[in-house]
């Protein structure tokens, strides 16, 4: 654990880490709360999946714009403006969800995604200032992935738990407020000012990052992986509804995130050598095996095996995200670092959106195992 404590002791690192955690937990919490809210309003998981997909599409459109604005004009104003807009649009959505036609609500979901602050991408861009050595960046990426597993798991758990007790509208606004606080904290941080200064002084290229073939390959890998991830998570929620066990659904989702947390924690402590391609490829193969075994458990009715199997599904993905994100960092010119990271984040949200939308529809059409099979197929591709 000394490795991670050393990463956090770098001046400015803890503030970035905690601010990103606030944005990240709010993001996953809003996603699950939005899914539940629209499902309750429309009575259909297909419409709920579409709403979540439109929100993710909005994020895919908004994040590259934010990345470009950050690289050109600095992160401060972008994070403050988009963080504030995100909170306002979320409040408008929950205030009108019961009164407006479903089509208008779907457009509001798109707008919520469009204004979502690009805090996670900026947090990774800050590694250029905080961690000049590649090994330190890989360890920071592992810690970031550990954080993602932790706060995403708790964010999903809080959403699925508290929406059983309180109105989903209230929970969604509280999550949006958390993202707002995180975005303001990042925008006003010394690291944001330092990164903007170093970008302006850099002699590296300021154009063409979107045409880099290595970056395009990483985009494709991230895209297909996130289809699998989106299909799995929405599929688990839908399966729990089918079983009429919503709290078991929360536990299943949480098991995936805990497995991912433990796996990446181990990966970061074992980084004696750096091989990004192996770190990306091996977890995909292990995940396919685990998800197919989990599907078989559903088919034969061994529900008690679901929790340990889903933990393994998360655990076997260890190293994928740290390796991919560090590779993106290493091949991207400093003046375009936010744009490069936003490109990969676009792959993340588009893939997740497609996976979520397809998962809700194929669950209603083909039953409980279809989303899990979609997840395995996407990783195979």
mmCIF file of N, CA, C and O in Angstrom, residues 311-361:
data_model
loop_
_atom_site.group_PDB
_atom_site.id
_atom_site.type_symbol
_atom_site.label_atom_id
_atom_site.label_comp_id
_atom_site.label_asym_id
_atom_site.label_seq_id
_atom_site.Cartn_x
_atom_site.Cartn_y
_atom_site.Cartn_z
ATOM 1 N N UNK A 311 -18.135 -11.561 -9.092
ATOM 2 C CA UNK A 311 -16.890 -11.038 -8.515
ATOM 3 C C UNK A 311 -15.707 -11.413 -9.413
ATOM 4 O O UNK A 311 -14.835 -10.582 -9.702
ATOM 5 N N UNK A 312 -15.677 -12.660 -9.868
ATOM 6 C CA UNK A 312 -14.598 -13.101 -10.751
ATOM 7 C C UNK A 312 -14.624 -12.374 -12.091
ATOM 8 O O UNK A 312 -13.571 -12.077 -12.658
ATOM 9 N N UNK A 313 -15.827 -12.080 -12.595
ATOM 10 C CA UNK A 313 -15.936 -11.320 -13.854
ATOM 11 C C UNK A 313 -15.251 -9.965 -13.718
ATOM 12 O O UNK A 313 -14.563 -9.512 -14.639
ATOM 13 N N UNK A 314 -15.461 -9.316 -12.578
ATOM 14 C CA UNK A 314 -14.787 -8.046 -12.345
ATOM 15 C C UNK A 314 -13.295 -8.226 -12.114
ATOM 16 O O UNK A 314 -12.473 -7.500 -12.689
ATOM 17 N N UNK A 315 -12.927 -9.221 -11.332
ATOM 18 C CA UNK A 315 -11.518 -9.440 -10.980
ATOM 19 C C UNK A 315 -10.663 -9.764 -12.209
ATOM 20 O O UNK A 315 -9.526 -9.285 -12.338
ATOM 21 N N UNK A 316 -11.193 -10.556 -13.116
ATOM 22 C CA UNK A 316 -10.418 -10.985 -14.281
ATOM 23 C C UNK A 316 -10.211 -9.860 -15.301
ATOM 24 O O UNK A 316 -9.445 -10.005 -16.240
ATOM 25 N N UNK A 317 -10.874 -8.723 -15.092
ATOM 26 C CA UNK A 317 -10.645 -7.565 -15.962
ATOM 27 C C UNK A 317 -9.484 -6.711 -15.473
ATOM 28 O O UNK A 317 -9.192 -5.662 -16.051
ATOM 29 N N UNK A 318 -8.788 -7.147 -14.444
ATOM 30 C CA UNK A 318 -7.708 -6.352 -13.847
ATOM 31 C C UNK A 318 -6.643 -5.989 -14.890
ATOM 32 O O UNK A 318 -6.252 -6.807 -15.714
ATOM 33 N N UNK A 319 -6.200 -4.756 -14.820
ATOM 34 C CA UNK A 319 -5.122 -4.297 -15.686
ATOM 35 C C UNK A 319 -5.576 -3.701 -16.998
ATOM 36 O O UNK A 319 -4.805 -2.983 -17.647
ATOM 37 N N UNK A 320 -6.814 -3.977 -17.416
ATOM 38 C CA UNK A 320 -7.263 -3.484 -18.726
ATOM 39 C C UNK A 320 -7.285 -1.960 -18.769
ATOM 40 O O UNK A 320 -6.634 -1.334 -19.619
ATOM 41 N N UNK A 321 -8.015 -1.348 -17.865
ATOM 42 C CA UNK A 321 -8.152 0.115 -17.891
ATOM 43 C C UNK A 321 -6.843 0.835 -17.590
ATOM 44 O O UNK A 321 -6.489 1.784 -18.298
ATOM 45 N N UNK A 322 -6.070 0.446 -16.553
ATOM 46 C CA UNK A 322 -4.795 1.120 -16.329
ATOM 47 C C UNK A 322 -3.856 1.059 -17.524
ATOM 48 O O UNK A 322 -3.206 2.052 -17.876
ATOM 49 N N UNK A 323 -3.782 -0.110 -18.168
ATOM 50 C CA UNK A 323 -2.884 -0.256 -19.316
ATOM 51 C C UNK A 323 -3.344 0.601 -20.487
ATOM 52 O O UNK A 323 -2.536 1.281 -21.134
ATOM 53 N N UNK A 324 -4.637 0.599 -20.754
ATOM 54 C CA UNK A 324 -5.161 1.371 -21.882
ATOM 55 C C UNK A 324 -4.994 2.871 -21.648
ATOM 56 O O UNK A 324 -4.533 3.604 -22.533
ATOM 57 N N UNK A 325 -5.340 3.342 -20.460
ATOM 58 C CA UNK A 325 -5.261 4.774 -20.180
ATOM 59 C C UNK A 325 -3.816 5.272 -20.171
ATOM 60 O O UNK A 325 -3.530 6.380 -20.646
ATOM 61 N N UNK A 326 -2.884 4.469 -19.646
ATOM 62 C CA UNK A 326 -1.480 4.866 -19.638
ATOM 63 C C UNK A 326 -0.926 4.912 -21.056
ATOM 64 O O UNK A 326 -0.136 5.798 -21.404
ATOM 65 N N UNK A 327 -1.354 3.976 -21.900
ATOM 66 C CA UNK A 327 -0.907 3.971 -23.284
ATOM 67 C C UNK A 327 -1.414 5.210 -24.026
ATOM 68 O O UNK A 327 -0.679 5.832 -24.808
ATOM 69 N N UNK A 328 -2.660 5.597 -23.777
ATOM 70 C CA UNK A 328 -3.197 6.821 -24.372
ATOM 71 C C UNK A 328 -2.367 8.023 -23.935
ATOM 72 O O UNK A 328 -2.006 8.885 -24.747
ATOM 73 N N UNK A 329 -2.048 8.078 -22.667
ATOM 74 C CA UNK A 329 -1.274 9.186 -22.115
ATOM 75 C C UNK A 329 0.094 9.278 -22.781
ATOM 76 O O UNK A 329 0.571 10.364 -23.125
ATOM 77 N N UNK A 330 0.732 8.110 -22.969
ATOM 78 C CA UNK A 330 2.099 8.088 -23.475
ATOM 79 C C UNK A 330 2.197 8.490 -24.947
ATOM 80 O O UNK A 330 3.219 9.032 -25.375
ATOM 81 N N UNK A 331 1.160 8.230 -25.736
ATOM 82 C CA UNK A 331 1.245 8.525 -27.173
ATOM 83 C C UNK A 331 0.656 9.886 -27.532
ATOM 84 O O UNK A 331 0.734 10.297 -28.689
ATOM 85 N N UNK A 332 0.097 10.619 -26.555
ATOM 86 C CA UNK A 332 -0.605 11.870 -26.860
ATOM 87 C C UNK A 332 0.282 13.082 -26.585
ATOM 88 O O UNK A 332 0.900 13.173 -25.517
ATOM 89 N N UNK A 333 0.370 14.048 -27.524
ATOM 90 C CA UNK A 333 1.095 15.296 -27.267
ATOM 91 C C UNK A 333 0.437 16.079 -26.135
ATOM 92 O O UNK A 333 -0.792 16.102 -26.021
ATOM 93 N N UNK A 334 1.243 16.717 -25.294
ATOM 94 C CA UNK A 334 0.706 17.441 -24.145
ATOM 95 C C UNK A 334 -0.352 18.488 -24.527
ATOM 96 O O UNK A 334 -1.375 18.595 -23.841
ATOM 97 N N UNK A 335 -0.157 19.278 -25.615
ATOM 98 C CA UNK A 335 -1.175 20.292 -25.939
ATOM 99 C C UNK A 335 -2.528 19.707 -26.344
ATOM 100 O O UNK A 335 -3.505 20.442 -26.466
ATOM 101 N N UNK A 336 -2.578 18.372 -26.581
ATOM 102 C CA UNK A 336 -3.828 17.741 -26.988
ATOM 103 C C UNK A 336 -4.258 16.640 -26.024
ATOM 104 O O UNK A 336 -5.089 15.805 -26.367
ATOM 105 N N UNK A 337 -3.690 16.638 -24.816
ATOM 106 C CA UNK A 337 -3.921 15.524 -23.899
ATOM 107 C C UNK A 337 -5.396 15.393 -23.520
ATOM 108 O O UNK A 337 -5.935 14.290 -23.441
ATOM 109 N N UNK A 338 -6.079 16.513 -23.298
ATOM 110 C CA UNK A 338 -7.503 16.436 -22.947
ATOM 111 C C UNK A 338 -8.337 15.928 -24.123
ATOM 112 O O UNK A 338 -9.301 15.176 -23.929
ATOM 113 N N UNK A 339 -7.964 16.327 -25.346
ATOM 114 C CA UNK A 339 -8.700 15.854 -26.518
ATOM 115 C C UNK A 339 -8.506 14.356 -26.718
ATOM 116 O O UNK A 339 -9.456 13.632 -27.040
ATOM 117 N N UNK A 340 -7.265 13.870 -26.538
ATOM 118 C CA UNK A 340 -6.997 12.444 -26.708
ATOM 119 C C UNK A 340 -7.754 11.619 -25.680
ATOM 120 O O UNK A 340 -8.373 10.595 -26.007
ATOM 121 N N UNK A 341 -7.722 12.054 -24.438
ATOM 122 C CA UNK A 341 -8.437 11.332 -23.391
ATOM 123 C C UNK A 341 -9.943 11.403 -23.589
ATOM 124 O O UNK A 341 -10.669 10.447 -23.289
ATOM 125 N N UNK A 342 -10.428 12.533 -24.120
ATOM 126 C CA UNK A 342 -11.868 12.643 -24.380
ATOM 127 C C UNK A 342 -12.281 11.726 -25.521
ATOM 128 O O UNK A 342 -13.393 11.205 -25.535
ATOM 129 N N UNK A 343 -11.373 11.499 -26.492
ATOM 130 C CA UNK A 343 -11.680 10.580 -27.584
ATOM 131 C C UNK A 343 -11.916 9.171 -27.051
ATOM 132 O O UNK A 343 -12.896 8.506 -27.423
ATOM 133 N N UNK A 344 -11.039 8.713 -26.166
ATOM 134 C CA UNK A 344 -11.207 7.382 -25.595
ATOM 135 C C UNK A 344 -12.425 7.346 -24.683
ATOM 136 O O UNK A 344 -13.139 6.340 -24.620
ATOM 137 N N UNK A 345 -12.686 8.450 -23.992
ATOM 138 C CA UNK A 345 -13.877 8.508 -23.147
ATOM 139 C C UNK A 345 -15.152 8.455 -23.997
ATOM 140 O O UNK A 345 -16.158 7.879 -23.583
ATOM 141 N N UNK A 346 -15.096 9.047 -25.198
ATOM 142 C CA UNK A 346 -16.230 8.950 -26.122
ATOM 143 C C UNK A 346 -16.494 7.491 -26.468
ATOM 144 O O UNK A 346 -17.641 7.037 -26.502
ATOM 145 N N UNK A 347 -15.424 6.732 -26.729
ATOM 146 C CA UNK A 347 -15.590 5.302 -27.001
ATOM 147 C C UNK A 347 -16.246 4.612 -25.820
ATOM 148 O O UNK A 347 -17.099 3.731 -25.983
ATOM 149 N N UNK A 348 -15.856 5.031 -24.617
ATOM 150 C CA UNK A 348 -16.426 4.454 -23.403
ATOM 151 C C UNK A 348 -17.934 4.710 -23.324
ATOM 152 O O UNK A 348 -18.725 3.782 -23.135
ATOM 153 N N UNK A 349 -18.335 5.966 -23.498
ATOM 154 C CA UNK A 349 -19.751 6.284 -23.287
ATOM 155 C C UNK A 349 -20.620 5.802 -24.452
ATOM 156 O O UNK A 349 -21.761 5.367 -24.231
ATOM 157 N N UNK A 350 -20.097 5.858 -25.692
ATOM 158 C CA UNK A 350 -20.890 5.357 -26.822
ATOM 159 C C UNK A 350 -21.063 3.846 -26.698
ATOM 160 O O UNK A 350 -22.155 3.307 -26.895
ATOM 161 N N UNK A 351 -19.969 3.145 -26.378
ATOM 162 C CA UNK A 351 -20.062 1.701 -26.212
ATOM 163 C C UNK A 351 -21.006 1.325 -25.088
ATOM 164 O O UNK A 351 -21.850 0.437 -25.232
ATOM 165 N N UNK A 352 -20.884 2.028 -23.948
ATOM 166 C CA UNK A 352 -21.771 1.746 -22.816
ATOM 167 C C UNK A 352 -23.218 2.058 -23.166
ATOM 168 O O UNK A 352 -24.138 1.317 -22.799
ATOM 169 N N UNK A 353 -23.429 3.166 -23.898
ATOM 170 C CA UNK A 353 -24.787 3.539 -24.298
ATOM 171 C C UNK A 353 -25.407 2.472 -25.192
ATOM 172 O O UNK A 353 -26.564 2.065 -24.997
ATOM 173 N N UNK A 354 -24.634 2.022 -26.166
ATOM 174 C CA UNK A 354 -25.145 0.997 -27.081
ATOM 175 C C UNK A 354 -25.407 -0.298 -26.338
ATOM 176 O O UNK A 354 -26.440 -0.963 -26.545
ATOM 177 N N UNK A 355 -24.484 -0.668 -25.459
ATOM 178 C CA UNK A 355 -24.674 -1.892 -24.681
ATOM 179 C C UNK A 355 -25.894 -1.833 -23.793
ATOM 180 O O UNK A 355 -26.663 -2.794 -23.689
ATOM 181 N N UNK A 356 -26.125 -0.679 -23.162
ATOM 182 C CA UNK A 356 -27.284 -0.523 -22.281
ATOM 183 C C UNK A 356 -28.584 -0.552 -23.057
ATOM 184 O O UNK A 356 -29.559 -1.197 -22.652
ATOM 185 N N UNK A 357 -28.603 0.176 -24.196
ATOM 186 C CA UNK A 357 -29.819 0.223 -25.000
ATOM 187 C C UNK A 357 -30.163 -1.157 -25.550
ATOM 188 O O UNK A 357 -31.315 -1.597 -25.503
ATOM 189 N N UNK A 358 -29.155 -1.855 -26.070
ATOM 190 C CA UNK A 358 -29.388 -3.193 -26.621
ATOM 191 C C UNK A 358 -29.772 -4.180 -25.526
ATOM 192 O O UNK A 358 -30.631 -5.035 -25.722
ATOM 193 N N UNK A 359 -29.151 -4.037 -24.359
ATOM 194 C CA UNK A 359 -29.397 -4.983 -23.272
ATOM 195 C C UNK A 359 -30.847 -4.945 -22.819
ATOM 196 O O UNK A 359 -31.479 -5.993 -22.630
ATOM 197 N N UNK A 360 -31.401 -3.741 -22.644
ATOM 198 C CA UNK A 360 -32.796 -3.639 -22.230
ATOM 199 C C UNK A 360 -33.743 -4.244 -23.247
ATOM 200 O O UNK A 360 -34.704 -4.936 -22.895
ATOM 201 N N UNK A 361 -33.460 -4.010 -24.532
ATOM 202 C CA UNK A 361 -34.342 -4.510 -25.599
ATOM 203 C C UNK A 361 -34.253 -6.024 -25.739
ATOM 204 O O UNK A 361 -35.275 -6.708 -25.836
#
